[in-house]
Amino acid sequence: MDREIKRVLDTLVENGFRAYLVGGFVRDYLLGITSYDVDICTDALPKDLFNLFPNNTSNNNYGGFNFKAKKYNVDITTFRKDVGYENRRPIKIEYVDSLEEDLKRRDFTINTICMDNLGNIIDLYNGINDLQDRIIKMVGNIDTKLQEDPLRILRAVRFASILDFEIDEDLKKGIIKYKELVKTLSIERIKQELNRIFINDNLEKGLNLLKELGLDKELGLSYDDVIYTTDIMGVYAQIKCDDKYFTNIQKEYIVSIQRVVSKGVIDNHTLFEYGLYVNTIASEIIGVSKEEVNSLYKNLPLKEKRDLAIKGSDIISILNIKPSKVVNEIHNTLVELVLSNELTNDYEVLKKYIIENKDVWNYEQR
Ligand code: ATP
Ligand code: MG
């Protein structure tokens, strides 16, 4: 156990409180995964916590304390039980004295494993067994737990996908039964869970699970084969989903990625039009190496329209014409030809081309 974390636990224990690491940190630790999100549960009340950790403490979302301990983000929460639920939030929480009671309100057995300041494991809900069997099992009554907080549906899929675990059959049945409750969740929470599924290279499992459980339709998602991309926008570009999930800038990126993917190649034209970021993502979907994209970009004769060696004003004076749309048309043609490597981006070369082709365009002489 890292010194920083032990120090927090020791502080609580030395002051006569019980304190345990719980949740994702212990689960991941036992799976050999490093996590910087540390959850601690304790019988110390918020006022005690305030006295013990007077610096850097702020309220967390769960009526507990949150602070940074070096690279760790620590959440300390007083043992509690939730009394009644409304809109995913307990109407009332009651502080309790028992660890067992606190663990009972949690979602999955693998998230109830605790560790004390000496590194001893406390496993009241058979979490270790389920961790070894790589299975996601609900703590307590499935119907109640899913109805109380439907976010647990998406958390189950997320953990199954990221950890490559199976969801227990009874829990699967429960999820199917209550699947439409995911629609009651806020877009932000849904997006947060989807992001965590899609950002992981085991996303295929998550996507298959969403389909198997009928959650794809409830969430308004539609997809076939989705190729993992290191940037999540590449994943979203392969999934049909409601606009409401994205900001305008994200929508723009998604459409651009889709355009490059449907063209099926990365070339000077796609790089010029959509830039390196979009093309790099699209290249992962098309199956073009990053090196190739980077080298194409590096050798791009023009990165922007204004990089063309000839300006609109030059075109006007070379042809001795009145300013009009045609100037822009000529300019665009030159850009295209330079991008296709048919012309060099050189003033004299471009000028020669304009003069030789002056009859192609329809313009008014000055
Ligand atoms: P990660 O930090 O990787 O997202 P986590 O399991 O630690 O995973 P947190 O959101 O940090 O998830 O929550 C900490 C613990 O609180 C969980 O392990 C679980 O025991 C409990 N918990 C979190 N969300 C819920 C929920 N919606 N319903 C019941 N218990 C929950
Ligand atoms: Mg956590």
Coordinates of C-alpha atoms and ligand atoms in Angstrom, one line a residue:
M1 CA 0.0 0.0 0.0
D2 CA 1.3 3.4 -0.9
R3 CA 2.6 5.6 2.0
E4 CA 0.1 8.4 1.1
I5 CA -2.9 6.2 1.4
K6 CA -1.6 4.4 4.5
R7 CA -1.1 7.8 6.2
V8 CA -4.8 8.7 5.7
L9 CA -6.0 5.3 7.0
D10 CA -3.5 5.5 9.9
T11 CA -4.7 9.0 10.9
L12 CA -8.2 7.7 11.2
V13 CA -7.3 4.5 13.1
E14 CA -4.9 6.3 15.5
N15 CA -7.8 8.5 16.4
G16 CA -10.0 5.6 17.3
F17 CA -12.0 5.2 14.2
R18 CA -12.4 2.3 11.8
A19 CA -11.4 3.0 8.3
Y20 CA -11.2 0.8 5.2
L21 CA -10.3 1.1 1.6
V22 CA -13.2 0.0 -0.4
G23 CA -14.6 -0.1 -4.0
G24 CA -12.7 0.4 -7.2
F25 CA -9.3 0.9 -5.6
V26 CA -9.3 -2.4 -3.7
R27 CA -10.9 -4.3 -6.7
D28 CA -8.4 -2.9 -9.1
Y29 CA -5.5 -3.5 -6.7
L30 CA -6.4 -7.2 -6.4
L31 CA -6.6 -7.4 -10.2
G32 CA -3.2 -5.8 -10.5
I33 CA -4.5 -2.5 -11.9
T34 CA -3.2 0.8 -10.6
S35 CA -6.0 3.2 -9.6
Y36 CA -5.7 6.8 -8.3
D37 CA -9.3 7.0 -7.3
V38 CA -9.3 6.0 -3.6
D39 CA -12.5 5.4 -1.7
I40 CA -12.3 5.1 2.1
C41 CA -15.3 4.3 4.3
T42 CA -15.2 5.0 8.0
D43 CA -17.3 5.3 11.1
A44 CA -15.8 8.8 11.6
L45 CA -18.6 11.4 11.2
P46 CA -18.1 14.4 8.8
K47 CA -17.3 16.6 11.8
D48 CA -14.6 14.2 12.9
L49 CA -13.2 14.1 9.4
F50 CA -13.2 17.9 9.3
N51 CA -11.1 17.9 12.5
L52 CA -8.7 15.3 11.3
F53 CA -8.2 16.6 7.8
P54 CA -8.7 20.4 8.2
N55 CA -6.7 21.2 5.1
N56 CA -7.8 20.6 1.5
T57 CA -11.1 19.1 2.5
S58 CA -14.2 19.7 0.5
N59 CA -17.5 18.0 0.5
N60 CA -17.8 15.2 -2.0
N61 CA -21.0 14.2 -3.7
Y62 CA -21.8 11.5 -1.2
G63 CA -21.9 13.6 1.9
G64 CA -18.3 12.8 2.7
F65 CA -14.9 14.4 2.1
N66 CA -12.7 14.7 -0.9
F67 CA -9.1 15.7 -1.1
K68 CA -5.9 15.1 -3.0
A69 CA -3.1 13.1 -1.4
K70 CA -0.3 13.5 -3.9
K71 CA -1.4 11.7 -7.1
Y72 CA -4.4 10.2 -5.4
N73 CA -7.9 11.5 -5.3
V74 CA -9.3 10.4 -2.0
D75 CA -13.0 10.2 -1.0
I76 CA -13.8 9.5 2.6
T77 CA -17.4 8.6 3.3
T78 CA -19.0 7.9 6.6
F79 CA -20.7 4.4 6.9
R80 CA -24.2 5.0 6.0
K81 CA -27.4 3.5 4.7
D82 CA -29.7 5.0 2.1
V83 CA -33.2 5.5 3.2
G84 CA -35.6 5.6 0.3
Y85 CA -34.7 6.8 -3.2
E86 CA -36.1 9.4 -5.6
N87 CA -34.6 10.2 -8.9
R88 CA -31.5 8.2 -8.3
R89 CA -30.8 10.0 -5.1
P90 CA -31.3 8.7 -1.6
I91 CA -34.1 10.8 0.0
K92 CA -32.2 10.6 3.2
I93 CA -29.0 9.0 4.3
E94 CA -28.5 7.8 7.8
Y95 CA -25.0 7.3 9.3
V96 CA -24.6 3.9 10.7
D97 CA -22.1 2.2 12.8
S98 CA -21.6 -1.0 10.9
L99 CA -19.4 -1.7 7.9
E100 CA -21.7 -4.5 6.8
E101 CA -24.6 -2.1 6.6
D102 CA -22.5 0.3 4.6
L103 CA -21.5 -2.3 2.2
K104 CA -25.1 -3.5 1.7
R105 CA -26.0 -0.3 -0.1
R106 CA -23.3 -0.7 -2.6
D107 CA -23.7 -2.1 -6.1
F108 CA -21.6 -5.2 -6.9
T109 CA -19.9 -7.7 -4.7
I110 CA -16.6 -7.0 -6.3
N111 CA -17.0 -3.4 -5.2
T112 CA -17.5 -4.3 -1.5
I113 CA -14.1 -5.8 -0.8
C114 CA -12.3 -3.8 1.9
M115 CA -8.7 -3.4 3.0
D116 CA -7.6 -2.0 6.4
N117 CA -4.5 0.0 7.1
L118 CA -2.4 -3.1 7.6
G119 CA -3.4 -4.5 4.3
N120 CA -5.8 -7.1 5.6
I121 CA -8.7 -7.9 3.3
I122 CA -12.3 -7.8 4.7
D123 CA -14.7 -9.6 2.4
L124 CA -18.2 -9.7 3.8
Y125 CA -20.1 -10.3 0.5
N126 CA -18.0 -12.9 -1.1
G127 CA -16.4 -10.3 -3.4
I128 CA -13.1 -12.2 -3.7
N129 CA -14.8 -15.3 -4.9
D130 CA -16.6 -13.3 -7.6
L131 CA -13.5 -11.4 -8.5
Q132 CA -11.7 -14.8 -9.0
D133 CA -14.7 -16.1 -11.0
R134 CA -14.7 -12.8 -12.9
I135 CA -18.4 -12.2 -12.4
I136 CA -20.5 -9.1 -11.7
K137 CA -23.0 -9.9 -9.0
M138 CA -25.4 -7.5 -7.3
V139 CA -25.3 -7.0 -3.6
G140 CA -28.8 -7.6 -2.2
N141 CA -32.1 -7.6 -4.1
I142 CA -31.6 -7.1 -7.8
D143 CA -35.0 -5.6 -8.5
T144 CA -34.7 -3.1 -5.7
K145 CA -31.2 -2.1 -6.4
L146 CA -31.9 -1.5 -10.1
Q147 CA -35.1 0.4 -9.5
E148 CA -33.4 2.6 -6.8
D149 CA -30.6 3.6 -9.2
P150 CA -30.7 2.5 -12.8
L151 CA -27.1 3.9 -13.3
R152 CA -26.2 0.5 -11.8
I153 CA -27.3 -1.0 -15.1
L154 CA -24.7 0.9 -17.0
R155 CA -22.1 0.4 -14.3
A156 CA -22.6 -3.4 -14.7
V157 CA -22.0 -3.2 -18.4
R158 CA -19.0 -0.9 -17.9
F159 CA -17.3 -3.2 -15.4
A160 CA -18.0 -6.3 -17.5
S161 CA -16.5 -4.6 -20.5
I162 CA -13.5 -2.9 -19.0
L163 CA -12.5 -5.8 -16.7
D164 CA -13.6 -8.5 -19.2
F165 CA -16.0 -10.0 -16.6
E166 CA -19.3 -11.7 -17.1
I167 CA -22.6 -10.3 -15.7
D168 CA -24.3 -12.9 -13.5
E169 CA -27.4 -14.4 -15.2
D170 CA -29.9 -13.2 -12.6
L171 CA -28.5 -9.7 -12.9
K172 CA -28.8 -9.9 -16.7
K173 CA -32.4 -10.9 -16.4
G174 CA -33.0 -8.0 -14.0
I175 CA -31.3 -5.5 -16.4
I176 CA -33.5 -6.7 -19.2
K177 CA -36.5 -6.3 -17.0
Y178 CA -35.7 -2.7 -16.0
K179 CA -33.8 -1.7 -19.1
E180 CA -36.1 1.2 -19.9
L181 CA -35.1 2.9 -16.7
V182 CA -31.9 4.0 -18.2
K183 CA -33.9 6.6 -20.0
T184 CA -34.6 8.3 -16.7
L185 CA -30.8 9.0 -16.3
S186 CA -29.4 12.3 -17.2
I187 CA -27.5 12.6 -20.5
E188 CA -24.4 13.5 -18.6
R189 CA -24.4 10.3 -16.5
I190 CA -25.2 8.1 -19.5
K191 CA -22.5 9.8 -21.5
Q192 CA -20.0 9.3 -18.7
E193 CA -20.6 5.6 -18.5
L194 CA -20.6 5.2 -22.3
N195 CA -17.4 7.1 -22.6
R196 CA -15.8 4.8 -20.1
I197 CA -16.9 1.8 -22.1
F198 CA -15.9 3.2 -25.4
I199 CA -12.5 4.5 -24.3
N200 CA -11.4 1.0 -23.5
D201 CA -10.0 -1.4 -26.1
N202 CA -12.4 -4.1 -24.9
L203 CA -15.3 -2.0 -26.2
E204 CA -16.5 -4.8 -28.4
K205 CA -17.7 -6.7 -25.3
G206 CA -19.5 -3.6 -24.0
L207 CA -21.2 -3.0 -27.4
N208 CA -22.3 -6.6 -27.6
L209 CA -23.6 -6.5 -24.0
L210 CA -25.6 -3.3 -24.7
K211 CA -27.2 -5.1 -27.6
E212 CA -27.8 -8.4 -25.8
L213 CA -29.5 -6.5 -22.9
G214 CA -31.6 -4.3 -25.3
L215 CA -29.9 -1.2 -23.9
D216 CA -28.7 0.0 -27.3
K217 CA -32.3 0.8 -28.3
E218 CA -33.2 2.3 -25.0
L219 CA -30.2 4.6 -25.3
G220 CA -30.9 5.4 -29.0
L221 CA -27.7 3.8 -30.2
S222 CA -27.3 1.8 -33.4
Y223 CA -24.1 0.2 -34.7
D224 CA -22.7 -2.8 -36.4
D225 CA -19.0 -3.6 -36.3
V226 CA -17.1 -0.8 -34.5
I227 CA -13.4 -0.6 -34.7
Y228 CA -11.6 0.6 -31.6
T229 CA -9.8 4.0 -32.0
T230 CA -7.5 5.6 -29.4
D231 CA -9.7 8.7 -29.6
I232 CA -13.2 8.2 -28.5
M233 CA -14.6 10.5 -31.3
G234 CA -13.6 7.7 -33.7
V235 CA -15.8 5.3 -31.8
Y236 CA -18.7 7.7 -31.8
A237 CA -18.2 8.3 -35.5
Q238 CA -19.1 4.7 -36.1
I239 CA -22.2 4.7 -33.9
K240 CA -25.5 6.2 -34.9
C241 CA -26.8 8.1 -31.9
D242 CA -28.8 11.0 -30.9
D243 CA -27.3 14.5 -31.4
K244 CA -28.0 15.4 -27.8
Y245 CA -24.9 13.4 -26.7
F246 CA -22.5 15.9 -28.3
T247 CA -21.5 19.5 -28.3
N248 CA -21.5 21.3 -31.7
I249 CA -17.7 21.0 -32.0
Q250 CA -17.9 17.3 -31.3
K251 CA -20.6 16.9 -33.9
E252 CA -18.4 18.6 -36.5
Y253 CA -15.5 16.3 -35.7
I254 CA -17.8 13.3 -36.0
V255 CA -19.1 14.3 -39.4
S256 CA -15.6 15.0 -40.6
I257 CA -14.3 11.6 -39.5
Q258 CA -17.3 10.0 -41.2
R259 CA -16.6 11.8 -44.4
V260 CA -13.0 10.7 -44.5
V261 CA -14.0 7.1 -43.5
S262 CA -16.6 7.0 -46.3
K263 CA -14.0 8.2 -48.8
G264 CA -11.9 5.3 -47.6
V265 CA -8.5 6.9 -48.1
I266 CA -6.2 9.4 -46.4
D267 CA -4.7 11.7 -49.0
N268 CA -3.6 15.3 -49.5
H269 CA -7.2 16.3 -50.1
T270 CA -8.6 14.8 -46.9
L271 CA -5.7 16.1 -44.9
F272 CA -6.0 19.6 -46.3
E273 CA -9.8 19.7 -45.7
Y274 CA -10.1 18.1 -42.3
G275 CA -6.6 18.4 -40.7
L276 CA -4.4 15.9 -39.0
Y277 CA -6.5 15.2 -35.9
V278 CA -9.6 14.0 -37.9
N279 CA -7.4 12.1 -40.4
T280 CA -5.4 10.3 -37.7
I281 CA -8.7 9.0 -36.1
A282 CA -10.1 8.1 -39.5
S283 CA -6.9 6.3 -40.4
E284 CA -7.4 3.9 -37.5
I285 CA -10.8 3.0 -38.8
I286 CA -9.7 2.7 -42.4
G287 CA -6.5 0.8 -41.5
V288 CA -3.8 3.2 -42.5
S289 CA -0.8 3.5 -40.3
K290 CA -0.1 6.6 -38.3
E291 CA 3.4 6.9 -39.8
E292 CA 1.8 7.1 -43.3
V293 CA -0.6 9.8 -42.2
N294 CA 2.1 11.8 -40.5
S295 CA 4.4 11.6 -43.5
L296 CA 1.6 12.6 -45.9
Y297 CA 0.8 15.6 -43.6
K298 CA 4.4 16.6 -43.3
N299 CA 4.8 16.6 -47.1
L300 CA 1.5 18.3 -47.7
P301 CA 2.1 21.0 -50.3
L302 CA -0.5 23.3 -48.7
K303 CA -1.8 23.2 -45.2
E304 CA -4.2 26.1 -45.6
K305 CA -5.7 27.9 -48.5
R306 CA -3.6 31.0 -47.8
D307 CA -0.5 29.0 -48.3
L308 CA -1.0 29.0 -52.0
A309 CA 1.8 30.9 -53.7
I310 CA -0.6 33.1 -55.6
K311 CA -3.3 35.3 -54.1
G312 CA -6.6 36.4 -55.4
S313 CA -5.2 39.9 -56.1
D314 CA -2.5 38.3 -58.2
I315 CA -5.1 36.4 -60.3
I316 CA -7.0 39.6 -60.8
S317 CA -3.9 41.4 -62.1
I318 CA -2.5 38.5 -64.2
L319 CA -5.8 38.1 -66.1
N320 CA -6.7 41.8 -65.8
I321 CA -10.2 41.0 -64.7
K322 CA -12.8 42.5 -62.4
P323 CA -13.0 41.0 -58.9
S324 CA -15.8 38.3 -58.9
K325 CA -16.6 34.8 -57.8
V326 CA -14.5 33.5 -60.6
V327 CA -11.4 34.6 -58.8
N328 CA -12.3 32.3 -56.0
E329 CA -13.1 29.5 -58.4
I330 CA -9.7 29.8 -60.0
H331 CA -8.0 29.9 -56.6
N332 CA -9.8 26.7 -55.6
T333 CA -8.9 25.0 -58.8
L334 CA -5.2 25.9 -58.2
V335 CA -5.5 24.5 -54.6
E336 CA -6.9 21.3 -55.9
L337 CA -4.1 20.9 -58.6
V338 CA -1.4 21.6 -56.1
L339 CA -2.9 19.1 -53.6
S340 CA -3.0 16.5 -56.4
N341 CA 0.7 17.3 -57.1
E342 CA -0.2 18.3 -60.7
L343 CA 1.2 21.8 -60.1
T344 CA 4.0 22.9 -57.9
N345 CA 3.1 25.6 -55.4
D346 CA 5.3 28.2 -57.0
Y347 CA 4.2 31.6 -58.2
E348 CA 5.6 31.3 -61.8
V349 CA 4.2 27.8 -62.3
L350 CA 0.8 28.9 -61.1
K351 CA 0.9 32.1 -63.2
K352 CA 1.8 30.1 -66.3
Y353 CA -1.1 27.7 -65.7
I354 CA -3.6 30.6 -65.3
I355 CA -2.5 32.2 -68.5
E356 CA -2.5 29.0 -70.5
N357 CA -6.0 28.2 -69.3
K358 CA -7.5 31.7 -69.3
D359 CA -10.3 30.7 -71.7
V360 CA -11.6 28.0 -69.4
W361 CA -13.1 30.5 -67.0
N362 CA -15.9 32.8 -67.7
Y363 CA -15.0 36.3 -66.5
E364 CA -15.3 39.9 -67.4
Q365 CA -12.2 41.8 -68.6
R366 CA -11.5 45.1 -66.8
Ligands
ATP1 P1 -14.1 3.5 -10.6 O1 -13.5 4.4 -9.6 O2 -13.2 2.7 -11.4 O3 -15.2 4.2 -11.4 P2 -15.6 2.5 -8.5 O4 -16.3 1.1 -8.2 O5 -14.6 2.9 -7.4 O6 -15.0 2.4 -9.9 P3 -16.9 4.9 -7.8 O7 -17.9 5.7 -8.5 O8 -15.6 5.5 -7.4 O9 -16.7 3.5 -8.6 O10 -17.6 4.4 -6.4 C1 -17.0 3.9 -5.3 C2 -17.8 2.8 -4.7 O11 -19.0 3.3 -4.3 C3 -18.1 1.6 -5.6 O12 -17.1 0.7 -5.7 C4 -19.3 1.1 -5.0 O13 -19.0 0.3 -3.9 C5 -20.1 2.4 -4.5 N1 -21.0 2.9 -5.6 C6 -20.7 3.8 -6.5 N2 -21.7 4.1 -7.3 C7 -22.7 3.3 -6.8 C8 -24.1 3.2 -7.2 N3 -24.6 3.8 -8.2 N4 -24.8 2.3 -6.4 C9 -24.3 1.7 -5.4 N5 -23.0 1.7 -5.0 C10 -22.2 2.6 -5.7
MG2 MG -13.6 4.7 -7.3

